[in-house]
Amino acid sequence: MLNPELLIRKGLPKGHFKDRIVRWILGATTYAIVIIAALLFLKIIKDGAPVIFTSKAPFVNFEFLLDKNETLHVFDDAQGVRHQLPASAYNDYLKGHNGVPIYNQQTFSYSGGGIVGPIVGTALLTIGSMVLALFFGVCAAIYLSEYAKQSPFIHAVRLAILNLAGIPSIVFGLFGFSVFVLAVPVITSAPSDRSWLTIPLFIGDMVVSFQGWNSSLIAGCATLACMILPVIITASEESLRAVPQGFRDASLAMGATRWQTIRTCVLPFSLPGILTSSLLAITRVAGETAPIMFTAAVAAKDDLPWESLANPWDLLSSQVQALPYHIYTLAARIPSSEYTQRAQYGSVFVFILLVMSLSVGSMLLRAKLRSRLKW
Amino acid sequence: MVTDLTETTSNSETTAIEIRDLSFAYHEKPALHEITLDIPARQITAFIGPSGCGKSTLLRCFNRINDRIPGAHLTAGTIHIHGIEINRPDIDLQELRRRVGMVFQKYNPFKKSIYENVVFSLRLAGIHQRSALDDSAEMALQSAALWDEVKDRLHSSALGLSGGQQQRLCIARAIANQPDILLMDEPCAALDPTATLKIEELLHQLKEQYTIVIVTHNMAQATRCADLTAFLYLGKLIEIGPTLEIFSTPKDPKTLSYISGSFG
Amino acid sequence: MPIEISPSPENPHRFQRRGFSCERAIKYFFASNAGLTLVILLLIIVFLLKEGLGFFPGYRRELEIYRIAGLEFVDISRKNLTAHEQLSSVLNRAYFAQINGQCARELKRSQEAAAVFNAFSDQTSATRELIANHEATGMDRGSEMLATLNNNHACQKQKALDSLPLTPHLSDTERAELIESIRARDVTTVGDPPLVTALAQQYASAQQQCAMPIAEWRSVIDSFEAAGADLSALVTEMTDAVTTTKEAIQNNDILENDRKSLLAAAANAKDPSERQKLMAEARDSLAEKPDIEGPMQSLMLRKPDCIATHAALRQACEGILAMLPPSLSQSDANRLLLAARKASPLFLEALTGTSQQITQWRHDKPVPLSDSIRSFLTGKDWVTGGAWQDFYGILPLLAGSLMISMVALCLAIPAGVGAAIYINQFASPVEQAVVKPVIEFIAAIPSVVLGFIGILIFGTILRDLSQLDGLAWVPGFPIEERLNIFTAGCLLALMSIPTIFSLAEDALNNVPAAFSEASDALGASRIQTTFRVIIPAAFSGILAAVLLGLGRVIGETMVVLLVAGNRIKIPDFSAGLGTFFQPSHTLTGIIAQELGEVPLGSVHYRALFVVGILLFAVVLGINATAHKFVNRTTN
């Protein structure tokens, strides 16, 4: 060797500072993201948590969670004491203090009462769309993983899944509006003007009228289900494929039919995986606003969805409030002031809590699943 | 040749690598036990032994590429390369690896052109002169007996070459640095017999300039190429000696049973 | 009955029979579910096209009416009038920027003092009014209530004094004096504290002083403004005339449509008598064709008048614009002046060209379908629901979408890819275990919450930040609108970082270990290995990550709807980097905002579907490119 002493470096390694600087910059970027995210969360928690949690037992402000949403009235009475009352309490107050003047009255829409309507609406939308999407999605995944062979049909289906997954949510909104709200068939005796095709059923004067379901719970569920379908299919197919091939071979070798094999040897083992990943899909469904804006959601509604219905089926055709749409309304349509903050931050806090617990739940479940299921 | 003139000066000129009482472990699991070994300069030394005996681990200690593996560490002993202890804290690791080149079992050229693969290490060292790069590339490719095959397509992708050519490209890439020592970790394991033969021929040419340490599974290859052969078993050095001796009259019964094919 | 077990010719072998119908049916059932995805995709495409394609003929008819009613003719003159107004507004802004720039200190001092006083009166005014009311009505409820009110007032006063806004431009003694004068105020005191009045006076006199040297310029601007009066009067007069014609044509169109549907109903009616009735109704509703030619001819008679007015305006403006000062001392004012100088030759040129346009304009020139397509794709105005004329030009929305995406990507690419490199290459296992879930957590935040954060938290922070003196060098600061392209871009960046991060990290992870091992063995240092071997090898994967992030950003609705400011206008690029602080509207936002308000089947409704088609095509194109890159890495 020419000069072995060269192997020993003098002072700091070459490029030491460059190395340090690069690491430092990259690390700073990473932690900047983490810190910004943390700050935003803290801000919401700081302003939102006091609305939901109280220092006294039972520590949770059930009124906010369980009351209906109302307009908030803010006014001074003659003593100069400021009152903040939701509309119903405000009317009682007026009745109770007959004729006594009030001063400096201000009203804030959507800011009084609680948010039970939006919570219930979001729950209904989520359950409905997940039921639809899981049923169709898991069936499609079973076909793709258990039956499908290379064919033009499968190729087209895979391409469709890939493309559906990338479509912006507002386009799903347009699609849901033009299809589920305006064009799908219903059976009715009085077709509407906008029906583009009616087929008589010859039972009384019933006809199948292609006039759509109007803006309704079912239309919203269908739209959301279409949006989430590719996610469910991909996740389910993955869990189905994770079941070792040997299970199927063993079952088939014992003379079971394909369907028996799937039912007894594949589905039971992949079900935990499917459900875990569908939890993640729930967070997306619950959080989406654009697809339900025109298909299901209303800003204000006096009754809960199941109240004042002629028959239970009308639940499906009634409009609902939804938490994300409620937050949109609170953020966009009313001015921010000290009186609206309770509604605004409270709703967002509840929503974040909901979505985050779902996604943490799914993360934990996934980790648990990974350690438990090893073949 | 310089060696002839300086034969008398110190044994660091004739002994390239001096290993003393080397023990090595992955986390808590020991892999090498108290190995003491001298590897002479400008000769081919082969490590043989059954799978998992630690021959690759030992080889990978020489350029400290084992540092990449989390939990791998030296527990005792020293390695001197030309008289310099390479585990001392102020060693220039990059310089060490430049002086001790390595070729891996699975050929692994970068997804770059042939030319860029060869001059990669030169660019790392900060050489950007076109002429210097061109000269080194030609030198390295010729040393690796690849020049004639690729000189017309230097700028096409390296992944378009055959397996044997890719492995020779990796050798060229390693010797473009002009290292002193060349470590080869089963360089022919992923190659067909024809390509293997070419590499072996190449080894004979290279040994005139470089100290070569080769790990091999293939005992025939060891007999064909190596001047010296070391037999390792369960992390211990069982025996080392001139290849002919090891294969004809092994001193240790374990060596005998291994080379006669009763295990491994 | 005994069960027949043995196989018969009708019932073939047991095995065969079992396997047939049921299994096959199950298979087809599952296959049909898989086919559902295809059906949905087809339905999306079909319905978007069904609703969207009707837009172009409808829009063509609107453009035709625009022409035959003479609105287009009036718009030739109106365009110049608007340009004139804009130019004079720029000149005015330059004038005031010059003055305010020179007495910025006085302005700030006055504003700060006023802000302190306002903060105080906001807190206490309600109670003060109550007290005043109480005294005025001479209510007899006794002094007890008055005492309560006075007590309330004192409390509020103290509270207000405890939390007064900062006054960096007032000296400490001035602030103390101001606070003291507020403290000394009685419930009944009216008027501003002396310092507030004094500072306001100082400011006014400073303004006057600064205006003195440029008084000549003031008169130039005034005369420029006055020069437009003639044209303005002419345009107003013509507007009334053509609007009447337009309404007549539109009413006729509606009647005509009704008649057509009556006729269609008549053709479908089974009962002959009903058919007769419908036919008769249709015949009755046959409206008289509105008179287009009459008003048009009288409009055409105005042509020479128009030309003459334009020529006069041109002559006047040319003279006036030549008298503009060469430069101004305040940088803001100077920038505006330069903009005006740049715009003025174009304005004059446009005025010159107008006479030819006016002479050549013909109301009976046909409007082909391609005109409506071109007008949609290259139109610079998206004006809807107006009394004058609706235009559906995509450019303002496209510009907004693109600029927001640009801001988002400029922030998200370095952050997302940088974090991916750090986590994949340099971070310790503990860091990995902490940071990865946190970033994936961001992905779970619903976009409407991000919009909420933008509107209530981030936008306000940004505006407050922009008003700091120390940051005045940033182009576009202080910002006028709290909701703008930059705010929206920042939040979208936050939204797309998780996407870019996870996909880029996957790509880096998929680089074979052999590459980095080989590089290490050749003597590369850690960052050399990272930047020369691993990143190039993962490059197409990282590119795919960026493209998928872009697809998400362009398709995102709620954040931009809430935060982008929703002003439908092509941003004013002359502001340089300050352009990014202007409000804007987007492709996704316009659909979300307007779809709920438009009549079904109208041209406007269909226009929104065309925007949807465009969005669909763009996002699918981006995603397809991204997947091509992904495939390139995996193969």
mmCIF file of C-alpha atoms in Angstrom, chain B residues 28-247:
data_model
loop_
_atom_site.group_PDB
_atom_site.id
_atom_site.type_symbol
_atom_site.label_atom_id
_atom_site.label_comp_id
_atom_site.label_asym_id
_atom_site.label_seq_id
_atom_site.Cartn_x
_atom_site.Cartn_y
_atom_site.Cartn_z
ATOM 1 C CA GLU B 28 -25.696 -11.191 21.773
ATOM 2 C CA LYS B 29 -25.166 -13.954 19.266
ATOM 3 C CA PRO B 30 -21.459 -14.647 18.673
ATOM 4 C CA ALA B 31 -20.461 -15.215 15.079
ATOM 5 C CA LEU B 32 -16.660 -15.402 15.162
ATOM 6 C CA HIS B 33 -14.391 -16.763 17.892
ATOM 7 C CA GLU B 34 -10.811 -15.654 18.433
ATOM 8 C CA ILE B 35 -9.626 -15.800 14.896
ATOM 9 C CA THR B 36 -5.962 -15.201 14.232
ATOM 10 C CA LEU B 37 -4.860 -15.078 10.665
ATOM 11 C CA ASP B 38 -2.378 -13.381 8.307
ATOM 12 C CA ILE B 39 -3.385 -12.646 4.765
ATOM 13 C CA PRO B 40 -0.398 -12.170 2.475
ATOM 14 C CA ALA B 41 -0.224 -9.361 -0.057
ATOM 15 C CA ARG B 42 -0.709 -9.991 -3.766
ATOM 16 C CA GLN B 43 -1.993 -13.476 -3.388
ATOM 17 C CA ILE B 44 -5.425 -15.000 -3.474
ATOM 18 C CA THR B 45 -6.692 -16.248 -0.151
ATOM 19 C CA ALA B 46 -9.869 -18.302 -0.123
ATOM 20 C CA PHE B 47 -12.210 -18.821 2.827
ATOM 21 C CA ILE B 48 -14.125 -22.053 2.696
ATOM 22 C CA GLY B 49 -16.548 -23.651 5.094
ATOM 23 C CA PRO B 50 -20.165 -24.690 5.436
ATOM 24 C CA SER B 51 -22.976 -22.138 5.366
ATOM 25 C CA GLY B 52 -23.174 -19.984 8.437
ATOM 26 C CA CYS B 53 -19.608 -20.687 9.498
ATOM 27 C CA GLY B 54 -18.756 -16.990 9.576
ATOM 28 C CA LYS B 55 -16.611 -16.727 6.481
ATOM 29 C CA SER B 56 -18.660 -13.894 5.004
ATOM 30 C CA THR B 57 -18.801 -12.138 8.361
ATOM 31 C CA LEU B 58 -15.028 -12.311 8.590
ATOM 32 C CA LEU B 59 -14.614 -10.964 5.085
ATOM 33 C CA ARG B 60 -17.010 -8.134 5.797
ATOM 34 C CA CYS B 61 -14.957 -7.112 8.814
ATOM 35 C CA PHE B 62 -12.070 -6.138 6.574
ATOM 36 C CA ASN B 63 -13.805 -3.066 5.154
ATOM 37 C CA ARG B 64 -16.101 -2.669 8.132
ATOM 38 C CA ILE B 65 -19.162 -3.004 5.937
ATOM 39 C CA ASN B 66 -20.610 -4.937 8.873
ATOM 40 C CA ASP B 67 -21.127 -1.570 10.538
ATOM 41 C CA ARG B 68 -24.252 -1.255 8.389
ATOM 42 C CA ILE B 69 -25.931 -4.096 10.234
ATOM 43 C CA PRO B 70 -27.591 -2.889 13.431
ATOM 44 C CA GLY B 71 -26.260 -4.735 16.452
ATOM 45 C CA ALA B 72 -23.204 -6.181 14.727
ATOM 46 C CA HIS B 73 -20.045 -5.449 16.678
ATOM 47 C CA LEU B 74 -16.525 -6.534 17.403
ATOM 48 C CA THR B 75 -16.225 -8.107 20.838
ATOM 49 C CA ALA B 76 -12.456 -8.590 20.954
ATOM 50 C CA GLY B 77 -9.340 -8.604 18.839
ATOM 51 C CA THR B 78 -7.748 -6.436 16.200
ATOM 52 C CA ILE B 79 -7.478 -6.202 12.470
ATOM 53 C CA HIS B 80 -4.478 -4.433 10.997
ATOM 54 C CA ILE B 81 -4.364 -3.529 7.352
ATOM 55 C CA HIS B 82 -0.820 -2.756 6.304
ATOM 56 C CA GLY B 83 -0.060 -2.072 9.909
ATOM 57 C CA ILE B 84 -3.029 0.202 10.646
ATOM 58 C CA GLU B 85 -5.637 -0.917 13.123
ATOM 59 C CA ILE B 86 -8.908 -0.388 11.250
ATOM 60 C CA ASN B 87 -11.214 -0.400 14.233
ATOM 61 C CA ARG B 88 -9.656 2.591 15.893
ATOM 62 C CA PRO B 89 -12.113 5.475 16.241
ATOM 63 C CA ASP B 90 -10.256 7.965 14.058
ATOM 64 C CA ILE B 91 -10.133 5.759 11.015
ATOM 65 C CA ASP B 92 -11.362 7.369 7.811
ATOM 66 C CA LEU B 93 -14.034 4.863 6.928
ATOM 67 C CA GLN B 94 -14.549 6.144 3.400
ATOM 68 C CA GLU B 95 -10.828 6.013 2.711
ATOM 69 C CA LEU B 96 -10.660 2.494 4.146
ATOM 70 C CA ARG B 97 -13.419 1.286 1.865
ATOM 71 C CA ARG B 98 -11.765 2.951 -1.069
ATOM 72 C CA ARG B 99 -8.566 1.045 -0.296
ATOM 73 C CA VAL B 100 -10.395 -2.211 0.385
ATOM 74 C CA GLY B 101 -12.779 -2.839 -2.472
ATOM 75 C CA MET B 102 -15.563 -5.357 -2.344
ATOM 76 C CA VAL B 103 -17.550 -7.459 -4.775
ATOM 77 C CA PHE B 104 -20.780 -9.024 -3.614
ATOM 78 C CA GLN B 105 -22.413 -12.369 -4.162
ATOM 79 C CA LYS B 106 -25.297 -10.982 -6.189
ATOM 80 C CA TYR B 107 -24.063 -8.582 -8.818
ATOM 81 C CA ASN B 108 -25.488 -5.156 -7.997
ATOM 82 C CA PRO B 109 -24.649 -2.496 -10.556
ATOM 83 C CA PHE B 110 -26.534 0.800 -10.105
ATOM 84 C CA LYS B 111 -29.375 1.736 -12.433
ATOM 85 C CA LYS B 112 -26.997 3.982 -14.361
ATOM 86 C CA SER B 113 -24.997 3.651 -17.528
ATOM 87 C CA ILE B 114 -21.979 1.345 -17.641
ATOM 88 C CA TYR B 115 -19.685 4.328 -17.674
ATOM 89 C CA GLU B 116 -21.353 6.012 -14.721
ATOM 90 C CA ASN B 117 -21.143 2.781 -12.740
ATOM 91 C CA VAL B 118 -17.405 2.551 -13.238
ATOM 92 C CA VAL B 119 -16.621 6.177 -12.464
ATOM 93 C CA PHE B 120 -19.036 6.321 -9.515
ATOM 94 C CA SER B 121 -16.329 6.107 -6.868
ATOM 95 C CA LEU B 122 -14.151 8.617 -8.687
ATOM 96 C CA ARG B 123 -16.977 11.099 -8.741
ATOM 97 C CA LEU B 124 -17.468 10.481 -5.036
ATOM 98 C CA ALA B 125 -13.839 11.394 -4.510
ATOM 99 C CA GLY B 126 -14.503 14.679 -6.275
ATOM 100 C CA ILE B 127 -12.827 13.937 -9.612
ATOM 101 C CA HIS B 128 -14.794 15.579 -12.390
ATOM 102 C CA GLN B 129 -12.226 16.015 -15.167
ATOM 103 C CA ARG B 130 -13.583 14.250 -18.182
ATOM 104 C CA SER B 131 -10.217 12.959 -19.356
ATOM 105 C CA ALA B 132 -9.257 11.546 -15.964
ATOM 106 C CA LEU B 133 -12.587 9.808 -15.685
ATOM 107 C CA ASP B 134 -12.326 8.394 -19.181
ATOM 108 C CA ASP B 135 -8.837 7.031 -18.539
ATOM 109 C CA SER B 136 -9.790 5.420 -15.265
ATOM 110 C CA ALA B 137 -12.901 3.900 -16.744
ATOM 111 C CA GLU B 138 -10.962 2.365 -19.605
ATOM 112 C CA MET B 139 -8.274 1.096 -17.247
ATOM 113 C CA ALA B 140 -10.802 -0.471 -14.899
ATOM 114 C CA LEU B 141 -12.856 -2.041 -17.637
ATOM 115 C CA GLN B 142 -9.761 -3.447 -19.267
ATOM 116 C CA SER B 143 -8.520 -4.863 -15.992
ATOM 117 C CA ALA B 144 -11.910 -6.478 -15.548
ATOM 118 C CA ALA B 145 -11.673 -7.917 -19.072
ATOM 119 C CA LEU B 146 -14.858 -6.148 -20.019
ATOM 120 C CA TRP B 147 -13.570 -3.338 -22.208
ATOM 121 C CA ASP B 148 -13.809 -5.159 -25.520
ATOM 122 C CA GLU B 149 -17.348 -6.223 -24.842
ATOM 123 C CA VAL B 150 -18.765 -2.862 -23.808
ATOM 124 C CA LYS B 151 -16.580 -0.153 -25.337
ATOM 125 C CA ASP B 152 -19.239 0.617 -27.965
ATOM 126 C CA ARG B 153 -22.070 1.023 -25.503
ATOM 127 C CA LEU B 154 -20.519 2.667 -22.509
ATOM 128 C CA HIS B 155 -23.490 4.943 -22.085
ATOM 129 C CA SER B 156 -26.223 2.370 -22.250
ATOM 130 C CA SER B 157 -27.771 0.985 -19.090
ATOM 131 C CA ALA B 158 -25.689 -1.417 -17.030
ATOM 132 C CA LEU B 159 -28.755 -3.538 -16.412
ATOM 133 C CA GLY B 160 -28.771 -4.547 -20.069
ATOM 134 C CA LEU B 161 -25.619 -6.650 -19.618
ATOM 135 C CA SER B 162 -25.584 -10.382 -18.978
ATOM 136 C CA GLY B 163 -25.110 -11.673 -15.430
ATOM 137 C CA GLY B 164 -21.415 -12.456 -15.877
ATOM 138 C CA GLN B 165 -20.820 -9.079 -17.491
ATOM 139 C CA GLN B 166 -22.646 -7.313 -14.681
ATOM 140 C CA GLN B 167 -20.479 -9.068 -12.101
ATOM 141 C CA ARG B 168 -17.339 -8.098 -14.010
ATOM 142 C CA LEU B 169 -18.682 -4.564 -14.161
ATOM 143 C CA CYS B 170 -18.944 -4.669 -10.374
ATOM 144 C CA ILE B 171 -15.319 -5.786 -10.234
ATOM 145 C CA ALA B 172 -14.369 -2.954 -12.579
ATOM 146 C CA ARG B 173 -16.296 -0.543 -10.394
ATOM 147 C CA ALA B 174 -14.380 -1.763 -7.351
ATOM 148 C CA ILE B 175 -10.952 -1.519 -8.992
ATOM 149 C CA ALA B 176 -11.583 1.887 -10.548
ATOM 150 C CA ASN B 177 -10.621 3.190 -7.111
ATOM 151 C CA GLN B 178 -7.296 1.402 -7.438
ATOM 152 C CA PRO B 179 -7.700 -0.354 -4.114
ATOM 153 C CA ASP B 180 -4.984 -2.434 -2.458
ATOM 154 C CA ILE B 181 -7.215 -5.238 -1.377
ATOM 155 C CA LEU B 182 -10.187 -6.752 -3.166
ATOM 156 C CA LEU B 183 -12.752 -8.668 -1.129
ATOM 157 C CA MET B 184 -15.009 -11.051 -3.009
ATOM 158 C CA ASP B 185 -18.015 -12.586 -1.326
ATOM 159 C CA GLU B 186 -18.891 -15.658 -3.389
ATOM 160 C CA PRO B 187 -18.566 -13.688 -6.633
ATOM 161 C CA CYS B 188 -19.628 -16.588 -8.807
ATOM 162 C CA ALA B 189 -22.541 -17.926 -6.812
ATOM 163 C CA ALA B 190 -25.127 -16.351 -9.084
ATOM 164 C CA LEU B 191 -23.361 -17.101 -12.355
ATOM 165 C CA ASP B 192 -23.357 -19.917 -14.873
ATOM 166 C CA PRO B 193 -20.181 -22.020 -15.441
ATOM 167 C CA THR B 194 -18.957 -20.077 -18.470
ATOM 168 C CA ALA B 195 -19.206 -16.772 -16.691
ATOM 169 C CA THR B 196 -17.589 -18.318 -13.630
ATOM 170 C CA LEU B 197 -14.639 -19.435 -15.705
ATOM 171 C CA LYS B 198 -14.156 -15.939 -17.037
ATOM 172 C CA ILE B 199 -14.162 -14.474 -13.548
ATOM 173 C CA GLU B 200 -11.636 -17.041 -12.396
ATOM 174 C CA GLU B 201 -9.325 -16.178 -15.283
ATOM 175 C CA LEU B 202 -9.736 -12.577 -14.326
ATOM 176 C CA LEU B 203 -8.734 -13.336 -10.733
ATOM 177 C CA HIS B 204 -5.429 -14.703 -11.920
ATOM 178 C CA GLN B 205 -4.679 -11.499 -13.771
ATOM 179 C CA LEU B 206 -5.779 -9.311 -10.923
ATOM 180 C CA LYS B 207 -3.671 -10.975 -8.288
ATOM 181 C CA GLU B 208 -0.560 -9.433 -9.801
ATOM 182 C CA GLN B 209 -1.772 -6.052 -8.661
ATOM 183 C CA TYR B 210 -4.175 -6.689 -5.813
ATOM 184 C CA THR B 211 -4.430 -8.678 -2.641
ATOM 185 C CA ILE B 212 -7.543 -10.769 -3.117
ATOM 186 C CA VAL B 213 -9.642 -12.435 -0.452
ATOM 187 C CA ILE B 214 -12.418 -14.617 -1.767
ATOM 188 C CA VAL B 215 -15.181 -16.445 0.017
ATOM 189 C CA THR B 216 -16.404 -19.464 -1.833
ATOM 190 C CA HIS B 217 -18.722 -22.357 -1.453
ATOM 191 C CA ASN B 218 -17.190 -24.120 -4.354
ATOM 192 C CA MET B 219 -14.122 -26.117 -3.354
ATOM 193 C CA ALA B 220 -13.111 -26.706 -6.920
ATOM 194 C CA GLN B 221 -12.986 -22.977 -7.377
ATOM 195 C CA ALA B 222 -10.747 -22.643 -4.342
ATOM 196 C CA THR B 223 -8.343 -25.207 -5.734
ATOM 197 C CA ARG B 224 -8.332 -23.522 -9.118
ATOM 198 C CA CYS B 225 -7.744 -19.970 -7.932
ATOM 199 C CA ALA B 226 -6.454 -19.678 -4.418
ATOM 200 C CA ASP B 227 -2.862 -19.636 -3.271
ATOM 201 C CA LEU B 228 -3.911 -19.961 0.328
ATOM 202 C CA THR B 229 -7.053 -21.533 1.757
ATOM 203 C CA ALA B 230 -8.566 -21.078 5.185
ATOM 204 C CA PHE B 231 -11.209 -23.418 6.532
ATOM 205 C CA LEU B 232 -13.710 -21.976 8.980
ATOM 206 C CA TYR B 233 -16.213 -23.953 10.965
ATOM 207 C CA LEU B 234 -18.776 -22.661 13.477
ATOM 208 C CA GLY B 235 -17.117 -19.276 13.722
ATOM 209 C CA LYS B 236 -13.659 -20.708 14.381
ATOM 210 C CA LEU B 237 -10.661 -20.860 12.122
ATOM 211 C CA ILE B 238 -9.873 -24.551 11.874
ATOM 212 C CA GLU B 239 -6.965 -24.533 9.519
ATOM 213 C CA ILE B 240 -5.079 -22.331 7.060
ATOM 214 C CA GLY B 241 -2.353 -23.226 4.639
ATOM 215 C CA PRO B 242 -1.353 -23.341 1.001
ATOM 216 C CA THR B 243 -4.292 -24.593 -1.021
ATOM 217 C CA LEU B 244 -2.607 -27.738 -2.213
ATOM 218 C CA GLU B 245 -1.751 -28.767 1.302
ATOM 219 C CA ILE B 246 -5.232 -28.129 2.613
ATOM 220 C CA PHE B 247 -6.809 -30.207 -0.063
#
